[in-house]
Short mmCIF file of N, CA and C in Angstrom, two decimals:
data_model
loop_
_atom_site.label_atom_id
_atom_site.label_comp_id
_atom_site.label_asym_id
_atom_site.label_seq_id
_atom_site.Cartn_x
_atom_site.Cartn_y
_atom_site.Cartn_z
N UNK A 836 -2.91 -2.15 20.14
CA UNK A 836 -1.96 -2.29 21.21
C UNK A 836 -2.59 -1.89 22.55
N UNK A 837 -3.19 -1.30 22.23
CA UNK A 837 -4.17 -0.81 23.74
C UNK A 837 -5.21 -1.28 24.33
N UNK A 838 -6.09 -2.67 23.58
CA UNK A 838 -6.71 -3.14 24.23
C UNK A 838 -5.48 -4.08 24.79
N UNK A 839 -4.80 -4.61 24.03
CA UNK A 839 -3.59 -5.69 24.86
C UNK A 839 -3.27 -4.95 25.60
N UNK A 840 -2.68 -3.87 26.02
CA UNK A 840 -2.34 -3.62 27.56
C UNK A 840 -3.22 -3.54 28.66
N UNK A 841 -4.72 -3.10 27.94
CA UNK A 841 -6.06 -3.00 28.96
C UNK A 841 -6.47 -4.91 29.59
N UNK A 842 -6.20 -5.85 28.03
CA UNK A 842 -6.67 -7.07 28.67
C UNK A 842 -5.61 -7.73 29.41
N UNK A 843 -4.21 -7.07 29.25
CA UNK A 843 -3.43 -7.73 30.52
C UNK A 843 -3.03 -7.11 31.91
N UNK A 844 -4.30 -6.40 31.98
CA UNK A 844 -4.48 -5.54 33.22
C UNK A 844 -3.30 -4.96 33.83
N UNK A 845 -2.49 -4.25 32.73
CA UNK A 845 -1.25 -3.63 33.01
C UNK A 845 -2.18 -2.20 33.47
N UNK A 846 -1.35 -1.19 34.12
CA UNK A 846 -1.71 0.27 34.94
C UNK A 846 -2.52 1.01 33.17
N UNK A 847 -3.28 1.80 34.12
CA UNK A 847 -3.94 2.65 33.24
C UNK A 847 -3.21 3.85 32.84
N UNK A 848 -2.23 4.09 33.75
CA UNK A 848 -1.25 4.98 33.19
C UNK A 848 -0.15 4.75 32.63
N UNK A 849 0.08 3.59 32.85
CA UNK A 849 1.26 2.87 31.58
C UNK A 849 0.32 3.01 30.19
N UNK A 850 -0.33 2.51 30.29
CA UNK A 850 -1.46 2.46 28.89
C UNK A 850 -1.82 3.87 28.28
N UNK A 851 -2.06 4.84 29.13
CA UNK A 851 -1.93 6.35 28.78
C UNK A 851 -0.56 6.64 28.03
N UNK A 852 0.48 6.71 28.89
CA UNK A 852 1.58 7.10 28.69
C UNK A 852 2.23 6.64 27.54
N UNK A 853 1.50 5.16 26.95
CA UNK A 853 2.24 4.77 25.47
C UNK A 853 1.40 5.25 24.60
N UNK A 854 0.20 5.80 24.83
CA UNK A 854 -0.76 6.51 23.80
C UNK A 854 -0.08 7.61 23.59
N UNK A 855 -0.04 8.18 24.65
CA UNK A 855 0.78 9.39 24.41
C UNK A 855 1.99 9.56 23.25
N UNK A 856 2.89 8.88 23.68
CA UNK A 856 4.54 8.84 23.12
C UNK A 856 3.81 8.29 21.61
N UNK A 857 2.91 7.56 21.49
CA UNK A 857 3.04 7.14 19.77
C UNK A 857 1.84 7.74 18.93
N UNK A 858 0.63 8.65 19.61
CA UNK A 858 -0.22 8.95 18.89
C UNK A 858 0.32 10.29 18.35
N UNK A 859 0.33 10.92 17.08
CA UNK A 859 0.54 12.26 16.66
C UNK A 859 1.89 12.66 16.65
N UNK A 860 2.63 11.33 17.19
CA UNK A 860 4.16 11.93 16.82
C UNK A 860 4.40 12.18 15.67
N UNK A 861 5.83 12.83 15.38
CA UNK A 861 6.62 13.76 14.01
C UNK A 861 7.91 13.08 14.21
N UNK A 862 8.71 13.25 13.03
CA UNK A 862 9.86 12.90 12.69
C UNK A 862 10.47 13.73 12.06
N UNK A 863 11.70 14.43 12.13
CA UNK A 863 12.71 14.75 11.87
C UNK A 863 13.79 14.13 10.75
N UNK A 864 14.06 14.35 9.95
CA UNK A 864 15.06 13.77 9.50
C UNK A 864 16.74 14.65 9.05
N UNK A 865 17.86 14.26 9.78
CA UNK A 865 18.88 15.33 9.52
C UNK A 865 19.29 14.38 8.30
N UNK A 866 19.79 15.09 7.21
CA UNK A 866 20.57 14.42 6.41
C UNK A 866 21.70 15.18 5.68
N UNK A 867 22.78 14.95 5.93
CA UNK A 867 23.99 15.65 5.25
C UNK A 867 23.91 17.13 6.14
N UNK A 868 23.84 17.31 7.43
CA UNK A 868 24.12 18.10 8.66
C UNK A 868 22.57 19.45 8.62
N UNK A 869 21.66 18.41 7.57
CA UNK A 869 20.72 19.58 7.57
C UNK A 869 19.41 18.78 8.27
N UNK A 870 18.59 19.66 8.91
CA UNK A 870 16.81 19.36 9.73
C UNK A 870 15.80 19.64 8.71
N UNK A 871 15.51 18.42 7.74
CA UNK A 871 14.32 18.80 6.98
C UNK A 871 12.62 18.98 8.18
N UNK A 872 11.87 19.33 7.76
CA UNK A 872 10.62 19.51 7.69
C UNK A 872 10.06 18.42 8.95
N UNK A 873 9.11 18.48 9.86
CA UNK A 873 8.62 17.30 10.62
C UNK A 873 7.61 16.65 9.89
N UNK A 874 7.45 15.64 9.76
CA UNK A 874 6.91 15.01 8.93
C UNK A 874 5.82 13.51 9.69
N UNK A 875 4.69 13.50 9.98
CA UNK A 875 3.75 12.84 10.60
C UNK A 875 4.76 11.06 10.89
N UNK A 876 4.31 10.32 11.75
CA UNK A 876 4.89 8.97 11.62
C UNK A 876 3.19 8.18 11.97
N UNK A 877 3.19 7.22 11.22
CA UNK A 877 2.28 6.67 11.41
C UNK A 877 2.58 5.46 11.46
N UNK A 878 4.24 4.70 11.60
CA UNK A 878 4.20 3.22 11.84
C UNK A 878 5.75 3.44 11.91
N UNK A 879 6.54 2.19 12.62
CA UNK A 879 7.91 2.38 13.23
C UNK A 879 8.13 2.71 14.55
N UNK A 880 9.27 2.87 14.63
CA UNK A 880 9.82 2.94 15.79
C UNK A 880 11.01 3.94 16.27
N UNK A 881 11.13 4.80 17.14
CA UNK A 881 12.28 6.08 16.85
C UNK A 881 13.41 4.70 17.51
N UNK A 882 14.42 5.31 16.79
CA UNK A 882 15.93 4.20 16.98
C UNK A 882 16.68 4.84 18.47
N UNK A 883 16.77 3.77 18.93
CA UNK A 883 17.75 3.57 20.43
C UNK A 883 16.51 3.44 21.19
N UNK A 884 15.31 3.88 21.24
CA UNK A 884 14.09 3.34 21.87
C UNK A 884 14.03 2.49 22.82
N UNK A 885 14.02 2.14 23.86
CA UNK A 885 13.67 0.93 24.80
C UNK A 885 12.47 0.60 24.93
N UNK A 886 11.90 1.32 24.72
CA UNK A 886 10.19 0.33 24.78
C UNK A 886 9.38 -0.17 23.70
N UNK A 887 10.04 0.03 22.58
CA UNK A 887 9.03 -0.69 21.87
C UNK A 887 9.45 -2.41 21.34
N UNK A 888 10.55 -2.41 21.84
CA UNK A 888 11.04 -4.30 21.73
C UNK A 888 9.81 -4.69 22.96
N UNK A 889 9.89 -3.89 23.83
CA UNK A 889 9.04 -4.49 25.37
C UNK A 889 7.20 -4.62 24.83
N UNK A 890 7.10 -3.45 23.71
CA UNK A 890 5.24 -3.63 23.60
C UNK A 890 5.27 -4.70 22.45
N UNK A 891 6.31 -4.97 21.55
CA UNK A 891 5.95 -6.19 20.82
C UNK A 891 5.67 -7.10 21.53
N UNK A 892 6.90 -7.33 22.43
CA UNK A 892 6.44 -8.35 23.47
C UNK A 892 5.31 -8.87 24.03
N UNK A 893 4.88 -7.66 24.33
CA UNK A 893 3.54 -8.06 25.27
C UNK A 893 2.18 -8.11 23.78
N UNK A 894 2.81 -7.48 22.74
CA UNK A 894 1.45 -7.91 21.81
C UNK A 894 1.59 -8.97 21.02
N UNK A 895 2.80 -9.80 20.76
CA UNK A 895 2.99 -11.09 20.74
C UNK A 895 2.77 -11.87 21.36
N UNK A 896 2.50 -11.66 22.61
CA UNK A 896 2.09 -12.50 23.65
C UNK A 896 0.80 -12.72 23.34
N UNK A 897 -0.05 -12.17 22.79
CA UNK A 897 -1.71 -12.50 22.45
C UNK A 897 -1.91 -13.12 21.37
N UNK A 898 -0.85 -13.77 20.51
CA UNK A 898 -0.98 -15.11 19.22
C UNK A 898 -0.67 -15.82 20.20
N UNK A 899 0.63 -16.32 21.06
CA UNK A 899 1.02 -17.23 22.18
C UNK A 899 -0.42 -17.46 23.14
N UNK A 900 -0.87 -17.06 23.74
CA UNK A 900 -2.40 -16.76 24.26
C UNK A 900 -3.38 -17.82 23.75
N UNK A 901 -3.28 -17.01 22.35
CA UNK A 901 -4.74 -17.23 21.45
C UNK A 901 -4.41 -19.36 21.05
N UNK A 902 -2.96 -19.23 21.16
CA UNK A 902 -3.19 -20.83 20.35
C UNK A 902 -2.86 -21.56 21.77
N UNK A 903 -2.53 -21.34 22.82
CA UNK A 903 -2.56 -21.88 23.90
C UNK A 903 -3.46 -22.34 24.45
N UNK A 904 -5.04 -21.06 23.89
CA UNK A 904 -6.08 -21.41 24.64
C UNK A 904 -7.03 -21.66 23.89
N UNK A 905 -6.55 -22.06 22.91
CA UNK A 905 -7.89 -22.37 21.47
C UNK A 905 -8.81 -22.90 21.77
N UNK A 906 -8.65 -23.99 22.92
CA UNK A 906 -9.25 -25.77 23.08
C UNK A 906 -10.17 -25.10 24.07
N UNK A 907 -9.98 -23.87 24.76
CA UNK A 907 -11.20 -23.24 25.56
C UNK A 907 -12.48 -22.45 24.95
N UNK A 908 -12.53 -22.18 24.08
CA UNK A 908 -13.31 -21.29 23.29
C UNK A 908 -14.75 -22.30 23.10
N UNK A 909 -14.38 -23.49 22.94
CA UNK A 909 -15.49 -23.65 21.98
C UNK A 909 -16.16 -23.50 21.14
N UNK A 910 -15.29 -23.00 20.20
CA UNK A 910 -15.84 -22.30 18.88
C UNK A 910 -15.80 -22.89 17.81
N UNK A 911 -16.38 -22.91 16.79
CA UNK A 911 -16.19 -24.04 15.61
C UNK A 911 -15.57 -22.91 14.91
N UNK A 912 -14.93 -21.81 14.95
CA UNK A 912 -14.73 -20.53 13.66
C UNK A 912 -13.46 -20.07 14.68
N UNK A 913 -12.90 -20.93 16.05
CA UNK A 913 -11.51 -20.99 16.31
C UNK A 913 -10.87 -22.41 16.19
N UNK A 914 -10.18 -22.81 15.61
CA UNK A 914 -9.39 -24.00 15.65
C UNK A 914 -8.11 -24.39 16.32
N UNK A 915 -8.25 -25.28 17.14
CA UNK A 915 -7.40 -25.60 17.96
C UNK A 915 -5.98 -26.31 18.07
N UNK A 916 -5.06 -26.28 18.27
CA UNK A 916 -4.21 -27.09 17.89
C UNK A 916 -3.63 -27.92 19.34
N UNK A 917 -3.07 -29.12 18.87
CA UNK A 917 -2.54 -29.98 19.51
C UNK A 917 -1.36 -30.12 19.83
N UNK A 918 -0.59 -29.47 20.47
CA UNK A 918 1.13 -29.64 20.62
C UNK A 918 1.62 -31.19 21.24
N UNK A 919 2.76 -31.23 21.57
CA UNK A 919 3.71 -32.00 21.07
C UNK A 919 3.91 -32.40 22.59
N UNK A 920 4.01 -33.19 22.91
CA UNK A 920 5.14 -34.15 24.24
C UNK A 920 6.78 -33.70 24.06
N UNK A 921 7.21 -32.67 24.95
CA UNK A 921 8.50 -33.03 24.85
C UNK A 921 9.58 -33.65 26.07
N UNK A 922 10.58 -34.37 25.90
CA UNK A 922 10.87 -35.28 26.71
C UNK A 922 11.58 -34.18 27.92
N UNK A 923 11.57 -34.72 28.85
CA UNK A 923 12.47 -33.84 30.29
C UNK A 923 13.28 -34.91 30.81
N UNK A 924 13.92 -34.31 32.04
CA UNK A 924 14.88 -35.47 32.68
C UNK A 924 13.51 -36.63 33.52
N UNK A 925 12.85 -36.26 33.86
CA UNK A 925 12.29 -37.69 33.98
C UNK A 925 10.70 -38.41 33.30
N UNK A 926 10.97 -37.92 32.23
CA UNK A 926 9.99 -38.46 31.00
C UNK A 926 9.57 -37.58 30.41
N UNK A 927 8.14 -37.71 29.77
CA UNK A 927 7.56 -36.58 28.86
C UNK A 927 7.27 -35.54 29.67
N UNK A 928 7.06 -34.29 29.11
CA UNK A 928 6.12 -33.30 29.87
C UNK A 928 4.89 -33.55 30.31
N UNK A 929 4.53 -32.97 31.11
CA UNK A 929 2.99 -33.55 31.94
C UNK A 929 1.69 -32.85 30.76
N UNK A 930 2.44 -31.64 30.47
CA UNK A 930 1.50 -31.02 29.52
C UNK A 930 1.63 -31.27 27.90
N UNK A 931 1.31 -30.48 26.72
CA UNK A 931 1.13 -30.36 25.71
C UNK A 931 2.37 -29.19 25.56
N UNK A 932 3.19 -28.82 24.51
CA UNK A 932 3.76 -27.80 24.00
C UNK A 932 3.24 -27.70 22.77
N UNK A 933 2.50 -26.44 22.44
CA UNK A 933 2.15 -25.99 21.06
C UNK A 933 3.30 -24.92 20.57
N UNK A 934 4.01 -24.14 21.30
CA UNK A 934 4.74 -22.91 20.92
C UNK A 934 5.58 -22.13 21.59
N UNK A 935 6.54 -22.07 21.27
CA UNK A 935 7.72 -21.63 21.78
C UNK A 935 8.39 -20.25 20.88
N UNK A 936 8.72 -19.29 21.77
CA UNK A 936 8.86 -17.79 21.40
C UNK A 936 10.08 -17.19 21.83
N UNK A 937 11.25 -16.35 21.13
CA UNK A 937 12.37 -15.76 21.39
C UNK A 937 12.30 -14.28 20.76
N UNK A 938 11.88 -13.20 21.06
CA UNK A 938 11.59 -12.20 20.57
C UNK A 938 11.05 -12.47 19.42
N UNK A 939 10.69 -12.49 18.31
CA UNK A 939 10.36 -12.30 17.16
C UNK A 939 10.08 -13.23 16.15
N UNK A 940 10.56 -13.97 16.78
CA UNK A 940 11.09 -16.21 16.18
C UNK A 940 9.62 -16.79 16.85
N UNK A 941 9.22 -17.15 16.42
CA UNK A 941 8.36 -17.93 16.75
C UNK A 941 8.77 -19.43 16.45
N UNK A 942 8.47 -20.76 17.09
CA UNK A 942 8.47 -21.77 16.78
C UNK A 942 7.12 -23.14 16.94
N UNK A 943 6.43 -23.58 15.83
CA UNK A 943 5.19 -24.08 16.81
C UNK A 943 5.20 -25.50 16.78
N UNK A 944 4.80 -26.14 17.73
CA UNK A 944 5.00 -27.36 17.78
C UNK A 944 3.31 -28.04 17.17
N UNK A 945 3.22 -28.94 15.67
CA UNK A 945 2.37 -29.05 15.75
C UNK A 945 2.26 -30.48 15.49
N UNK A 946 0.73 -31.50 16.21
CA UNK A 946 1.44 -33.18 15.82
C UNK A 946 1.73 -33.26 15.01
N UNK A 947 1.22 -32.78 13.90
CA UNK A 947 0.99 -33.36 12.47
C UNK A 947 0.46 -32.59 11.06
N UNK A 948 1.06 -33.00 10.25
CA UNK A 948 0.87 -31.71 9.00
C UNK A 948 -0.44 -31.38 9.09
N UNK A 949 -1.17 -32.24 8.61
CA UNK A 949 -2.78 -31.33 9.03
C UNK A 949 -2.96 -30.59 9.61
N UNK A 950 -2.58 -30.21 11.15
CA UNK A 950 -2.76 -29.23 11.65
C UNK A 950 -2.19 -27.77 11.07
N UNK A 951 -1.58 -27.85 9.68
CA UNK A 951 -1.25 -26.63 9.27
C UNK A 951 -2.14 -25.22 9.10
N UNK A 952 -3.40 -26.30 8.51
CA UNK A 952 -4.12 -24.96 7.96
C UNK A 952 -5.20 -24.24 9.56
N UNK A 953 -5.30 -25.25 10.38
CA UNK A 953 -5.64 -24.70 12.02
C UNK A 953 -4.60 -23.68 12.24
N UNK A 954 -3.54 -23.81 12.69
CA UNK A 954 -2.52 -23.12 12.56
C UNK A 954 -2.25 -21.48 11.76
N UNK A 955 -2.62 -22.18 10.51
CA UNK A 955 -2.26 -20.51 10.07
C UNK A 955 -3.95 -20.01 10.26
N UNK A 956 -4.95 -20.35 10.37
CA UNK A 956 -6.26 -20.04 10.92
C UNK A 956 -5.96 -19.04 12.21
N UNK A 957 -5.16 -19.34 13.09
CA UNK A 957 -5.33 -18.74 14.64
C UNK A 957 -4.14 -18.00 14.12
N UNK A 958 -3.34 -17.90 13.21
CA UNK A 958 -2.24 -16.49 12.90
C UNK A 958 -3.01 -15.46 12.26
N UNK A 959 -4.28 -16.03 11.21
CA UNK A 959 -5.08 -14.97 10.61
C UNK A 959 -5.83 -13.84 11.65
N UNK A 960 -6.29 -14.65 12.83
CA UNK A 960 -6.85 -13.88 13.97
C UNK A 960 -5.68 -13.32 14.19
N UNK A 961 -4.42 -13.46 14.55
CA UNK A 961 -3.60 -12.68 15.08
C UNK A 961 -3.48 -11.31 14.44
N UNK A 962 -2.94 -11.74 13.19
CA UNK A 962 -2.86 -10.65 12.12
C UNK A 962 -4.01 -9.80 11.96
N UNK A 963 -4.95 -10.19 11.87
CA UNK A 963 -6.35 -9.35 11.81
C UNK A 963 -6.11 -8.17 12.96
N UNK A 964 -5.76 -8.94 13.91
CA UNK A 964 -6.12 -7.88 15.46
C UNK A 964 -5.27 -7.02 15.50
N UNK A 965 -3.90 -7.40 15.44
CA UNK A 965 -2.66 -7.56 15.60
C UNK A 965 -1.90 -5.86 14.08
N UNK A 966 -2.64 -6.34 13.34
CA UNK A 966 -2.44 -5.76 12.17
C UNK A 966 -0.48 -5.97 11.82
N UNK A 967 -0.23 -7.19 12.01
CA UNK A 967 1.17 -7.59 12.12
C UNK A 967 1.11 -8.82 11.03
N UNK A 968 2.00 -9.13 10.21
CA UNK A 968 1.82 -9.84 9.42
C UNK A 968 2.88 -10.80 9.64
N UNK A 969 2.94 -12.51 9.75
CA UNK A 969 3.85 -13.41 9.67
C UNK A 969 4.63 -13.18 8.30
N UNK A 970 6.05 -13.35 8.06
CA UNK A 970 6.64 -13.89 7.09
C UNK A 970 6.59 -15.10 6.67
N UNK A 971 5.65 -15.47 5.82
CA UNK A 971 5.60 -16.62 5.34
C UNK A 971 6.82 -17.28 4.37
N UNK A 972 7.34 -16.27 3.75
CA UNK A 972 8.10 -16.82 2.81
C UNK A 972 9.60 -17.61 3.17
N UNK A 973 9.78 -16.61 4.63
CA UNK A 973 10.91 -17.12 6.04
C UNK A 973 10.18 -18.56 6.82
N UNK A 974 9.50 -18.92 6.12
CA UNK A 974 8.54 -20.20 7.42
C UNK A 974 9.22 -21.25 6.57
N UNK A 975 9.82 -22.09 7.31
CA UNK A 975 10.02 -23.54 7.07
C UNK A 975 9.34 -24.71 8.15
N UNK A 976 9.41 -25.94 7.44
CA UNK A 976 8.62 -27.24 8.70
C UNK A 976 9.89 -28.08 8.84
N UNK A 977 10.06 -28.18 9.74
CA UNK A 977 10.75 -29.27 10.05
C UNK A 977 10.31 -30.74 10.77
N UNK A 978 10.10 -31.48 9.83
CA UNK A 978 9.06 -33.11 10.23
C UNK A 978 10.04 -33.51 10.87
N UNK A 979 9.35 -33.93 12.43
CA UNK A 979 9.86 -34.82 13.00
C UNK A 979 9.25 -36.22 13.08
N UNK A 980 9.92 -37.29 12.97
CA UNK A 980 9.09 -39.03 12.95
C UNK A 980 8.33 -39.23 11.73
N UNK A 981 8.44 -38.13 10.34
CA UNK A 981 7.76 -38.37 9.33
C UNK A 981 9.06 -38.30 8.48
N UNK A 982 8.87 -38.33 7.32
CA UNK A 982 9.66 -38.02 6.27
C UNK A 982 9.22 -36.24 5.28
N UNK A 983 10.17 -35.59 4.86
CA UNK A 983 9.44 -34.69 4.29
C UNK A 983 9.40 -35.23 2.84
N UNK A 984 9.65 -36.36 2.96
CA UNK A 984 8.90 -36.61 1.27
C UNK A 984 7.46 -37.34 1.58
N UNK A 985 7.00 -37.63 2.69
CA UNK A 985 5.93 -38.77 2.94
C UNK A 985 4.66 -37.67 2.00
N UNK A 986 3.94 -38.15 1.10
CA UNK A 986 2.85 -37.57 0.34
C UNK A 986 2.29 -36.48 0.88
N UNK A 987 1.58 -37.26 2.24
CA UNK A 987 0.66 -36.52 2.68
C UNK A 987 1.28 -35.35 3.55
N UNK A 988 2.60 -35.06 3.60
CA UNK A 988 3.08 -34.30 4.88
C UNK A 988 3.36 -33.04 3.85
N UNK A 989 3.66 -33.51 2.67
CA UNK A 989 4.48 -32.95 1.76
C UNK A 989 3.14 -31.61 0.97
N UNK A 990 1.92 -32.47 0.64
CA UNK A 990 0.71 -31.97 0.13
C UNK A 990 0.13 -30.88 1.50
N UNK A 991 -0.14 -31.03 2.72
CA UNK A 991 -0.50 -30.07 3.84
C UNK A 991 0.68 -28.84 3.84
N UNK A 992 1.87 -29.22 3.71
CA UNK A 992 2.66 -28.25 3.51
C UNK A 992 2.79 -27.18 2.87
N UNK A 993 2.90 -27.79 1.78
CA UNK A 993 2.53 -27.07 0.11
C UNK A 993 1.46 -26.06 0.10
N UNK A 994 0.22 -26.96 0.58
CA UNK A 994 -1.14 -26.16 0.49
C UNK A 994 -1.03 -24.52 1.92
N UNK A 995 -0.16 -25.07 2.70
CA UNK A 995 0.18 -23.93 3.73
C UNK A 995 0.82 -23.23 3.44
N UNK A 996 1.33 -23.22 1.94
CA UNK A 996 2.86 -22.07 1.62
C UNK A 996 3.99 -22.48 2.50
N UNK A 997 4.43 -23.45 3.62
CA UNK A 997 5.46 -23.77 3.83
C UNK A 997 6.46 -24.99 3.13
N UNK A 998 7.69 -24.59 3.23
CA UNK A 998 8.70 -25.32 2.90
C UNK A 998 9.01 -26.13 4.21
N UNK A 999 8.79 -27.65 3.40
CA UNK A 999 9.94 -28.67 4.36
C UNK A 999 11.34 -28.90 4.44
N UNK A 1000 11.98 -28.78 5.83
CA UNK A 1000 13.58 -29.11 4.95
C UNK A 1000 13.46 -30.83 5.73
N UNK A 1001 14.80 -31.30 5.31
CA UNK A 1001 15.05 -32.40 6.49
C UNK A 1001 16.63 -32.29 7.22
N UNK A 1002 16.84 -32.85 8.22
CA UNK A 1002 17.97 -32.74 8.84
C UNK A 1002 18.78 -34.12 8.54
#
């Protein structure tokens, strides 16, 4: 989390100040009107919190990043993906949409089943860095202009651990 706040050149004392609040903290637990023991935390979040919906944010923002800017790397060991045309009030978008984000929801726009296993390729980097893991078993595809029975859409799917539905 701390190089992501260092590479989005947020204050050095914002970046202090969340080291602070999460390195070596303790937890408390009252249960049935009693204060057991403090007890180390090494992952979570204390409840009513306001800032830690805000640092997912910004460390979700570095999978959004990473597949936005795949096609810059030049790397044969990053894979790039191709997003989607979507229509506006006066025609297509000028650009590409690969991915679209609502706190925690991710949605990716990709042309075509093949691009699955690119795809979960640039989530493995995420996860690696990230030490955050996608729910795969919550991932569905939704084919648009294909069929989800068409062979080949059906076989890239499969091999990605995602489920197709159709509408």
């Amino acid at each position: 989390m701390q190089r992501v706040l260092s590479t989005m050149n947020l204050p050095e004392e914002f970046s202090r100040l969340t080291e602070l609040l999460y390195s070596e903290s303790e937890t408390l637990m009252k249960i049935n009107g009693h204060i057991g023991a403090p007890h180390p935390t090494s992952n979570g979040v204390r409840q009513g919190c306001g800032l830690p919906p805000l640092l997912y944010i910004l460390v979700f923002q570095s999978l959004l990043s990473l597949v936005n800017t795949s096609h810059l790397f030049n790397d044969p060991n990053i894979p790039t993906i191709e997003g989607i045309s979507l229509p506006t009030a006066s025609g297509l978008a000028p650009a590409q949409t690969e991915m679209a984000a609502f706190a925690d929801d991710l949605t990716a726009f990709l042309r075509n089943a093949a691009q699955l296993p690119s795809f979960k390729s640039l989530v493995d980097i995420y996860e690696r860095g990230s030490l955050a893991k996608l729910s795969w078993s919550k991932t569905y595809g939704l084919p648009i202009g294909v069929s989800a029975a068409d062979p080949a859409t059906k076989t890239q799917a499969l091999s990605a651990g995602i489920v197709l539905v159709e509408c």
